[in-house]
Coordinates of C-alpha atoms in Angstrom, one line a residue:
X264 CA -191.3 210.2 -78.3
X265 CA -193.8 207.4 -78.7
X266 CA -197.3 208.8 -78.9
X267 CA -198.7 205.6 -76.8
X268 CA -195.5 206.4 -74.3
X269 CA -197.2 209.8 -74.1
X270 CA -200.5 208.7 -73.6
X271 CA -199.1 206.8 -71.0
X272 CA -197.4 208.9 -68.9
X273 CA -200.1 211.6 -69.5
X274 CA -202.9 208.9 -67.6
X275 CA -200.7 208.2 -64.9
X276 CA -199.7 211.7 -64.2
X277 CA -203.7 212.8 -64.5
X278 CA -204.3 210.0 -62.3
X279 CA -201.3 211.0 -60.0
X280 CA -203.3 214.6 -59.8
X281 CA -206.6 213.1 -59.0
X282 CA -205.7 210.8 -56.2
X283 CA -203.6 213.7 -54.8
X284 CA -206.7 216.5 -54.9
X285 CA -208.7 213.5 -53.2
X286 CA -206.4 212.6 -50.6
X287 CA -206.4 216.6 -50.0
X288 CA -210.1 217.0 -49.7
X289 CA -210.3 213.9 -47.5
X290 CA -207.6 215.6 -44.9
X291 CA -209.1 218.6 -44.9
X292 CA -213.0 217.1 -44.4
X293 CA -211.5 214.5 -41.7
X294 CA -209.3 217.9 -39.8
X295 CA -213.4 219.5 -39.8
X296 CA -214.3 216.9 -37.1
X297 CA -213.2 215.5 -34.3
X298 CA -214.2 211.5 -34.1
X299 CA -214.0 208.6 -31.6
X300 CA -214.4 205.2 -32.6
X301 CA -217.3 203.3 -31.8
X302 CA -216.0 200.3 -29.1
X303 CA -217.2 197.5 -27.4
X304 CA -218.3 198.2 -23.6
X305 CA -219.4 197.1 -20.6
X306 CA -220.7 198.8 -17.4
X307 CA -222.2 197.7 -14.3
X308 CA -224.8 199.1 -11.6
X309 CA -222.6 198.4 -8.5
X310 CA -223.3 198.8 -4.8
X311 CA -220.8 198.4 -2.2
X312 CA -221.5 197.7 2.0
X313 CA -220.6 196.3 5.5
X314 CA -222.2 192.5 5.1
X315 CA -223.1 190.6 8.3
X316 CA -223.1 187.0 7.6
X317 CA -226.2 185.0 9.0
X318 CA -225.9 181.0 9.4
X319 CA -227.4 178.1 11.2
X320 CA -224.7 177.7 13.7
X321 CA -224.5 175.6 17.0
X322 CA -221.6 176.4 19.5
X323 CA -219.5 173.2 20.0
X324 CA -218.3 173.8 24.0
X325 CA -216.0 171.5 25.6
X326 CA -213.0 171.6 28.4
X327 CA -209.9 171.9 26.8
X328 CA -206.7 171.6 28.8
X329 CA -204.2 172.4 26.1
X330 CA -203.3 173.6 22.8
X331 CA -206.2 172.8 20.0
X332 CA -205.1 171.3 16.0
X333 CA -207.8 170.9 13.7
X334 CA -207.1 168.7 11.1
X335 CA -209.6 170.0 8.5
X336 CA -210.1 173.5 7.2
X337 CA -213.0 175.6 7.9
X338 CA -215.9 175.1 6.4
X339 CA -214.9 171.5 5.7
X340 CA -218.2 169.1 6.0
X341 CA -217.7 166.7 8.8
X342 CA -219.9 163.6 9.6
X343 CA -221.0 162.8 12.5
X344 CA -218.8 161.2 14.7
X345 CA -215.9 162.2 12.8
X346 CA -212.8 164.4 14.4
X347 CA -212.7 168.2 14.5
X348 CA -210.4 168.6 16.7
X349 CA -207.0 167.0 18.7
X350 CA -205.9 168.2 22.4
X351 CA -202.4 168.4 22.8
X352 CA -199.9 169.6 25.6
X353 CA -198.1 172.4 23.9
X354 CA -197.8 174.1 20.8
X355 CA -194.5 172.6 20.2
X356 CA -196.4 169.2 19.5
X357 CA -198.7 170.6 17.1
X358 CA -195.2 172.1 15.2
X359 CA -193.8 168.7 14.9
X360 CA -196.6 167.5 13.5
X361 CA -196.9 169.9 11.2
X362 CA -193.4 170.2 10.0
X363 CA -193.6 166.4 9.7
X364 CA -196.6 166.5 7.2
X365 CA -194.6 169.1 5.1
X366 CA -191.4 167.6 5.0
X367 CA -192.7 164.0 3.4
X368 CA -195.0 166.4 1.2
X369 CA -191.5 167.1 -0.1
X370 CA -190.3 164.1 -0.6
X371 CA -193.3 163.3 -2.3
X372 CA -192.5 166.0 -4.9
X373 CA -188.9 164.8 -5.5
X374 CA -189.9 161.4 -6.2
X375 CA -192.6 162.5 -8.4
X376 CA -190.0 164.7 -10.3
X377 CA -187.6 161.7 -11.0
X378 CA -190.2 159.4 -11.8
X379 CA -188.4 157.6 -15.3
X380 CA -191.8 157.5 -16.8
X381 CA -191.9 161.5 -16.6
X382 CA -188.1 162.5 -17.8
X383 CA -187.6 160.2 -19.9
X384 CA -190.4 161.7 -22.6
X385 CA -190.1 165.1 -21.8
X386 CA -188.1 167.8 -23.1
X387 CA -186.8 171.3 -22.2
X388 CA -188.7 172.7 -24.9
X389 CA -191.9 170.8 -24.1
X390 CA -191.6 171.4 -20.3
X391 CA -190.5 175.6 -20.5
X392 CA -194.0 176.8 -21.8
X393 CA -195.7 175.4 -18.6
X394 CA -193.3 176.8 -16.0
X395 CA -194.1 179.7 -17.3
X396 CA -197.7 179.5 -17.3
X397 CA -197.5 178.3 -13.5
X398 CA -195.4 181.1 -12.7
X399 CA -198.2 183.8 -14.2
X400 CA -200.7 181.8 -12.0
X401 CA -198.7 182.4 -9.2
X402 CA -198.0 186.0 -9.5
X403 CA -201.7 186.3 -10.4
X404 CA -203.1 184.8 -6.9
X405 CA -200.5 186.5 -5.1
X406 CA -202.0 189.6 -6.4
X407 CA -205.5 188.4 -5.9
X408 CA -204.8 187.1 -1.9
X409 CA -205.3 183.8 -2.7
X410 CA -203.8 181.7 -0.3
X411 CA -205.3 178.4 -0.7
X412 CA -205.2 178.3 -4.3
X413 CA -201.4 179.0 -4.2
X414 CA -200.3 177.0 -1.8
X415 CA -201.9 174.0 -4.9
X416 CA -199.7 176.3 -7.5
X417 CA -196.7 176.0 -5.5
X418 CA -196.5 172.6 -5.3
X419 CA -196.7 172.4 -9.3
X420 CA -194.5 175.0 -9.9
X421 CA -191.9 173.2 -7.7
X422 CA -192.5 169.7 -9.1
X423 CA -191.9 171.4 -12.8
X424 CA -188.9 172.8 -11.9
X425 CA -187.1 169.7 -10.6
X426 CA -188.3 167.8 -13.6
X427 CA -186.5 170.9 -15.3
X428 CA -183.4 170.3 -13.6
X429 CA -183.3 166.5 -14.4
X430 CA -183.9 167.0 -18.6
X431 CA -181.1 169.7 -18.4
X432 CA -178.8 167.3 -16.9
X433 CA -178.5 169.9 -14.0
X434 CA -179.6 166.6 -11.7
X435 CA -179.1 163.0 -12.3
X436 CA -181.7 162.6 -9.6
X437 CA -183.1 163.6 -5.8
X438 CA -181.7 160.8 -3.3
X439 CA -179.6 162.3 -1.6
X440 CA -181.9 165.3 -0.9
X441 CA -184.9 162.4 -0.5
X442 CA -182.6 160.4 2.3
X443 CA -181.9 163.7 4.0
X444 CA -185.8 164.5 4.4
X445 CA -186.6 161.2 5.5
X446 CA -183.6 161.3 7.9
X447 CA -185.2 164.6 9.5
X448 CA -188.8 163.2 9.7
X449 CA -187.1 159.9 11.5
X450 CA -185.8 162.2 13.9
X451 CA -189.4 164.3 14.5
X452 CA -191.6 160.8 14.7
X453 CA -189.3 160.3 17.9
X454 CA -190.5 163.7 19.2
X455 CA -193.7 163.0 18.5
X456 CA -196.9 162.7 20.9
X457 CA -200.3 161.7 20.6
X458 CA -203.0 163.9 21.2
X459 CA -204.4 164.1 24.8
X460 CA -207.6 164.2 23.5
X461 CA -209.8 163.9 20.6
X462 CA -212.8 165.9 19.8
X463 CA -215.2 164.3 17.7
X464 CA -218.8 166.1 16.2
X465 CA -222.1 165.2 17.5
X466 CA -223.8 165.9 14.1
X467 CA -223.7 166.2 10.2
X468 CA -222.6 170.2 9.2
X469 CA -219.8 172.4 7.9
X470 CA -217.1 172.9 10.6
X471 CA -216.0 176.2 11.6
X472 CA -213.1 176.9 14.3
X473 CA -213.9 180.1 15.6
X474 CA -216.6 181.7 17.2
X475 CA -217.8 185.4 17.8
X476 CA -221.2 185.2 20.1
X477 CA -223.6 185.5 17.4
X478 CA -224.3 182.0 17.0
X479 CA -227.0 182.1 19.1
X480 CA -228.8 185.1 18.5
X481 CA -228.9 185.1 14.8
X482 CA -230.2 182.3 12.5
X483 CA -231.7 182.2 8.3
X484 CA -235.6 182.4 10.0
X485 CA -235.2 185.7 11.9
X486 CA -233.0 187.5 9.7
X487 CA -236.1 189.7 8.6
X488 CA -236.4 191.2 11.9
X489 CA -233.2 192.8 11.9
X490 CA -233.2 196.7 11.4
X491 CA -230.6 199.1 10.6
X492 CA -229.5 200.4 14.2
X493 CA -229.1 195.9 15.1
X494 CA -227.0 195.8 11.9
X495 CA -224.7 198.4 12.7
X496 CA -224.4 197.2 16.3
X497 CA -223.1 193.9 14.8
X498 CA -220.7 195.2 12.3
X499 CA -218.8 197.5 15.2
X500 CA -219.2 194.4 18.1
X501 CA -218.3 191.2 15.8
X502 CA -215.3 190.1 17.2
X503 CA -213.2 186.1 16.4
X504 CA -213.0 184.0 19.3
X505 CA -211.2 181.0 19.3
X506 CA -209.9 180.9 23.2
X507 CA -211.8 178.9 26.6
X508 CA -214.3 176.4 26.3
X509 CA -215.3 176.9 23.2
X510 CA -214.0 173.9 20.7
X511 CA -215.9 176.1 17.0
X512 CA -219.4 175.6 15.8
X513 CA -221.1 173.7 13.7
X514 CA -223.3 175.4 10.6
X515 CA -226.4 173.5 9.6
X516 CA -226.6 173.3 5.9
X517 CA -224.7 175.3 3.2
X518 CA -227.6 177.8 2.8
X519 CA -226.2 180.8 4.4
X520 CA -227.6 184.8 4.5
X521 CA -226.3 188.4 4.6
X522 CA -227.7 191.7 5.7
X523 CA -226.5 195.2 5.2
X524 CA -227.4 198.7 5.0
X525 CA -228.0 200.1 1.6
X526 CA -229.3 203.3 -0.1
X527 CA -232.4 202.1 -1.8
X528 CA -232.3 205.4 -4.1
X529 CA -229.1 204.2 -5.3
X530 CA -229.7 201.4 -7.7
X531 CA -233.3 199.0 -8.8
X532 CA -233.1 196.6 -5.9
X533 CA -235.9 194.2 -6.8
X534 CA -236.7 191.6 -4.1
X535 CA -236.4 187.9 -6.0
X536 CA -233.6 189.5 -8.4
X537 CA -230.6 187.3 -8.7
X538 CA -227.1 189.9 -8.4
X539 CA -223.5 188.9 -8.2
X540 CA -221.8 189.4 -5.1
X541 CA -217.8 189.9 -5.0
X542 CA -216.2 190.0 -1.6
X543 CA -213.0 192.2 -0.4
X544 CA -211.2 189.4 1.3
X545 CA -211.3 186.6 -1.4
X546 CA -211.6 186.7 -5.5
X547 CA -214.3 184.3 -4.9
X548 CA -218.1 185.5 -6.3
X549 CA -221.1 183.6 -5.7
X550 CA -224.8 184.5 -7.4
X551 CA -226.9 185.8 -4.5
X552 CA -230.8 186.1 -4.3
X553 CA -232.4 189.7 -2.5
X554 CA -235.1 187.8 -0.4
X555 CA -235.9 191.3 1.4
X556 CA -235.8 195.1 2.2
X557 CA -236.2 196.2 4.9
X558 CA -237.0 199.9 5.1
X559 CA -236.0 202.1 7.9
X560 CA -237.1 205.9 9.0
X561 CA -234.7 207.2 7.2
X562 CA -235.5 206.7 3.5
X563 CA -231.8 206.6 2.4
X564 CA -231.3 203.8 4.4
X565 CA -232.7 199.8 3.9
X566 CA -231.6 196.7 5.2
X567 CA -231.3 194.2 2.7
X568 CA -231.0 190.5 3.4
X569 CA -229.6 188.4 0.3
X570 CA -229.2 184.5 0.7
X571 CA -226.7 181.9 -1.0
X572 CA -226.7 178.5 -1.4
X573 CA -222.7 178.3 -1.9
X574 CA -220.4 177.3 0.7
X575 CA -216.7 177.8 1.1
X576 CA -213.6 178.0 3.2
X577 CA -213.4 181.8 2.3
X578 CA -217.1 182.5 3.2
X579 CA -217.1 181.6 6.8
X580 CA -213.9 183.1 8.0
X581 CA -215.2 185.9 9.1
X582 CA -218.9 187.6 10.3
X583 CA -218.7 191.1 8.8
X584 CA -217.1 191.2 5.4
X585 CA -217.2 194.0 3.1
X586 CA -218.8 193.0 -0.3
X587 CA -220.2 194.4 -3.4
X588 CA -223.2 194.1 -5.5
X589 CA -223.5 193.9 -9.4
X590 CA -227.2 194.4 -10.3
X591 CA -226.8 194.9 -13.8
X592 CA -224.3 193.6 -16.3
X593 CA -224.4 195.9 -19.6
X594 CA -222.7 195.2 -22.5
X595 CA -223.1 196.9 -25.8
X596 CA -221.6 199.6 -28.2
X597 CA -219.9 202.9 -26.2
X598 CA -221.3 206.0 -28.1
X599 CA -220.0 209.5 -25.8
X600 CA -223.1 211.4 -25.0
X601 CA -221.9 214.8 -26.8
X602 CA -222.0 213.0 -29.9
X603 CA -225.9 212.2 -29.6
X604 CA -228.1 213.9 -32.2
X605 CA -231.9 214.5 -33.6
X606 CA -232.8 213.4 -36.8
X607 CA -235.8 215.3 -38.8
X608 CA -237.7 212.4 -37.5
X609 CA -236.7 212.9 -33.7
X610 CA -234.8 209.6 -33.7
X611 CA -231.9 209.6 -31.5
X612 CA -228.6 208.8 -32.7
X613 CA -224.9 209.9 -34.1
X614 CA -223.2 211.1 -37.6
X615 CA -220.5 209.2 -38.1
X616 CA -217.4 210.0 -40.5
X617 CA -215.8 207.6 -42.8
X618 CA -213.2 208.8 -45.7
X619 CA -215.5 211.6 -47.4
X620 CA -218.7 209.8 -46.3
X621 CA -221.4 211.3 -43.7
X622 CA -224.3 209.0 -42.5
X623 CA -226.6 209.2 -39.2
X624 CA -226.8 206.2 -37.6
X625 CA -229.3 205.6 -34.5
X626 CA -228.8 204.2 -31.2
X627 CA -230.7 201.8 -29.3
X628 CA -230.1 202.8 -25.5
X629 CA -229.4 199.6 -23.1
X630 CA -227.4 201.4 -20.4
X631 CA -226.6 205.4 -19.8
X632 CA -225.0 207.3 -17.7
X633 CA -223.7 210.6 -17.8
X634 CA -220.5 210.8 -19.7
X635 CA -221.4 208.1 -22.2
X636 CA -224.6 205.4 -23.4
X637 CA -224.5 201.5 -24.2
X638 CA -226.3 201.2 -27.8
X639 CA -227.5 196.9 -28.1
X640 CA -225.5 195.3 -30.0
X641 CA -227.3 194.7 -33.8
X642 CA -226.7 193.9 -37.5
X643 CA -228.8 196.2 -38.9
X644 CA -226.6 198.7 -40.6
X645 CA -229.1 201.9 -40.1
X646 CA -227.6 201.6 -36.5
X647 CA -224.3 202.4 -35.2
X648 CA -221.7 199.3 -35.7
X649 CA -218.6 198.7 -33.7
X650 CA -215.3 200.9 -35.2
X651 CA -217.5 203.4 -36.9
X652 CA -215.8 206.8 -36.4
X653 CA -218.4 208.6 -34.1
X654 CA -218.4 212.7 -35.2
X655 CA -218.0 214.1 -31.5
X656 CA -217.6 217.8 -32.7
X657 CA -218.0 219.6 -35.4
X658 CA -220.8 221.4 -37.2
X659 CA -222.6 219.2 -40.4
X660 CA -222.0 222.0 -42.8
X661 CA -224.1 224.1 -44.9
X662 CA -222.3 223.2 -48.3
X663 CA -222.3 219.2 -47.7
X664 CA -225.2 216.8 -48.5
X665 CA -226.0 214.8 -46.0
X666 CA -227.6 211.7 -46.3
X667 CA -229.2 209.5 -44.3
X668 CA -229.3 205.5 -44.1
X669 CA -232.6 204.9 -45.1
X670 CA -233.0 201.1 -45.3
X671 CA -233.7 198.8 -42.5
X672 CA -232.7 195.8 -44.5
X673 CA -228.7 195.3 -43.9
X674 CA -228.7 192.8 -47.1
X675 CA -229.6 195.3 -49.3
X676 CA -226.9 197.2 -51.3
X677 CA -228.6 200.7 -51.1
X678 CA -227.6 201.0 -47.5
X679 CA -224.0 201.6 -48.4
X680 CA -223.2 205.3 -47.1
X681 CA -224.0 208.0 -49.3
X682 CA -221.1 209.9 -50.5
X683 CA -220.9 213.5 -49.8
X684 CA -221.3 215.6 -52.5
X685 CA -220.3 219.1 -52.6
X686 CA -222.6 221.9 -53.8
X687 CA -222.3 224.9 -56.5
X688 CA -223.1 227.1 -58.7
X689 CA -225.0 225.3 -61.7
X690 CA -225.6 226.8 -65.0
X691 CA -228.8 227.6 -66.5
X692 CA -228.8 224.0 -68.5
X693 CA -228.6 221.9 -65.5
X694 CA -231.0 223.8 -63.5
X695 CA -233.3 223.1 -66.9
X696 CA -233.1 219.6 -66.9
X697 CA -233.3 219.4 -63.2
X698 CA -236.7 221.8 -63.3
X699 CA -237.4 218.8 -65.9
X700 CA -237.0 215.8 -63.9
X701 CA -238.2 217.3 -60.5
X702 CA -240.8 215.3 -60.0
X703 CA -239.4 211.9 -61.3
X704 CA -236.1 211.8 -59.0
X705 CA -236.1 211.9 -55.6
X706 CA -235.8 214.4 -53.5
X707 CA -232.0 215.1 -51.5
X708 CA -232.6 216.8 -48.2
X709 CA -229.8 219.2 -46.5
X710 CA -229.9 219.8 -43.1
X711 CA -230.5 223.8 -42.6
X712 CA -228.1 225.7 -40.1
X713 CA -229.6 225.6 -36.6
X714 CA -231.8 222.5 -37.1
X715 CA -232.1 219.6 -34.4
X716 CA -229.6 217.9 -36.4
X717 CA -227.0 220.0 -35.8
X718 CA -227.6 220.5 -32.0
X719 CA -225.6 217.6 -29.7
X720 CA -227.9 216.5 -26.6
X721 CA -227.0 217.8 -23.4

């Protein structure tokens, strides 16, 4: 055989051997620890409670003989002067009118759909992508509860589809279905009847259609004096009124307040501190400011008042609403508190485990609690990164180097992990030379058995 053949097939076996001894030592080193990967988190302080909503509001009272239609939603703002509300006989007049509007808003929607400007240019494979979309938007706000917003989706969704229809040659067009909608609104108008009366508003505000007997007992300037036992009596008592004389209120302004009972042990409430504040009955959030607490006898319960500046149809539906506070948005590197360690200079941090390579890497605290800690976000290496493999258990042992990332510049190449390197028996040469250079090299440290960097934090 040719001797370079054998030289050869000699290197690639001996290299065959190494990279199978080194894959074996890096199995059994990672099967000595147990590791979790350093992630991305976020974690919030969060306080939930019974809300009692606090406006400007003046009772609108009127005699009504009839059935009441408002044309505008709640917390619509009206001028002064303008209409609020219509009288009419029966409720079977407000139905026409209603089924009336709908039926030319469908019309409206088929002629749209057949436009020639809009089928012409599109195609099925142009058109598929955003029926799709609006049909995830749908199924996302009927799992969210919102009503108003869907009702928008709907109409979209619906307008797609009969352009759909028209592309696929499913439909030449919509005028037969058009001419039978305008054939049932001809034969509503007939039913129709005016209103018996019209209600207009006496001043500038944000309409409202029900009312619960609060109007005139709270207001924004003595939401400070409530205490906890007038809280609770308002959260069991608030009850929606929209029945005799009274036509809805009117609320002054968009600035609006809530108060509710917290623990003030359970979270930093900081009066002036701006908090997010999420709401049970809506995906709506609104940024909220604490303008007081109010302390009680009982130190485990406070009232706080927060106040808002944002107005909406969901936010006045109701007087007591269940909401919840965010105080404190955290976001930074999840490190599992077992894993926390000592170094030999009582810095706190985590070994961490990559291929055959040990380093400690410390953590900069943002947010704890107890099953895990936040560590900020940073690009210096000598603390822990995202996808580092965290060692959560296993012992740093006696036979391994360990070394430690010793640079705080992340430019420099020196901060690269140091390898571990595995200890023996040397023979009397070595230990010579190494007697030699003792004091010209640097000295390695090893981590003793039962030192603090070998004990996890409880």
């Amino acid at each position: 055989m040719n001797t370079i053949t054998v030289k050869i097939l000699v290197f690639f076996l001996s290299l065959f051997i190494l990279i199978t001894v080194f894959s074996q030592i890096s199995m059994q080193l990672k099967e000595s620890y147990v590791t979790e990967a350093a992630v991305l988190y976020s974690s919030a302080e969060k306080v939930s409670f019974q809300g009692v909503y606090i406006r400007n509001e003046t009772v609108m009272r009127g005699s009504v003989n009839g059935v009441l239609s408002y044309p505008n939603a709640d917390g619509s703002k009206i001028a002064n002067g303008s209409v609020v509300a219509y009288v009419y006989s029966s409720e079977d007049d407000i139905y026409i009118n209603n089924r009336i509007e709908e039926l030319k808003e469908q019309v409206k929607l088929l002629e749209s759909a057949q436009n020639p400007g809009t089928t012409a240019a599109a195609e099925p494979e142009f058109i598929s992508p955003f029926i799709d979309q609006e049909y995830q938007t749908i199924a996302f706000l009927i799992a969210e509860n919102d009503l108003d917003s869907l009702a928008e989706e709907r109409k979209q969704f619906q307008t797609l589809m009969n352009i759909y229809r028209i592309i696929i040659n499913e439909e030449t067009d919509f005028n037969d279905a058009i001419d039978s909608l305008n054939s049932q609104i001809y034969q509503l108008e007939a039913k129709q009847k005016e209103p018996t009366k019209i209600i207009t508003a006496e001043s500038t505000g944000y309409f409202i259609s029900y009312t619960d007997g609060y109007e005139d007992k709270l207001s924004l300037d003595t939401a400070e004096d409530l205490t906890v036992d007038r809280v609770k009596e308002i959260i069991s008592n608030s009850e929606i009124s929209r029945a005799g004389s009274y036509i809805g209120k009117m609320v002054d302004g968009y600035e609006w307040k809530m108060a509710g009972i917290i623990d003030p042990m359970s979270a930093d409430f900081r009066v002036g501190n701006s908090i997010t504040v999420k709401f049970a009955s809506t995906p709506d959030t609104v940024t909220a400011v604490i303008d007081d607490l109010i302390e009680s006898d009982d130190p485990h319960e406070s009232v706080i008042i927060l106040s808002c500046d944002e107005l909406t149809y969901n936010l006045v539906q109701r007087r007591v609403e269940r909401v919840e506070l965010i105080l404190n948005d955290y976001e930074g590197i999840r490190v599992p508190r077992k894993a926390i360690r000592f170094n030999k200079d009582n810095e706190k941090g985590v070994y961490i485990l990559l291929g055959q390579r040990i380093a400690f890497k410390k953590i900069n605290p943002v947010f704890e609690c107890d099953e895990y800690i936040l560590s900020q976000i940073t690009s210096d290496t000598s603390y822990i990164s995202v996808y580092d493999d965290i060692i959560t258990e296993g012992d740093i042992s006696d036979d391994l180097y360990v070394e430690e990332t010793a640079s705080e510049s992340p430019d420099e190449d020196d901060e690269a992990v140091p390898a571990v390197k595995e200890t023996g028996k040397k023979d009397d040469a070595q230990d010579k030379d190494e007697t030699q250079d003792k004091d010209d090299a640097p000295e390695k440290t090893k981590p003793e058995k039962g030192s603090d960097d070998d004990i996890f934090e409880d």
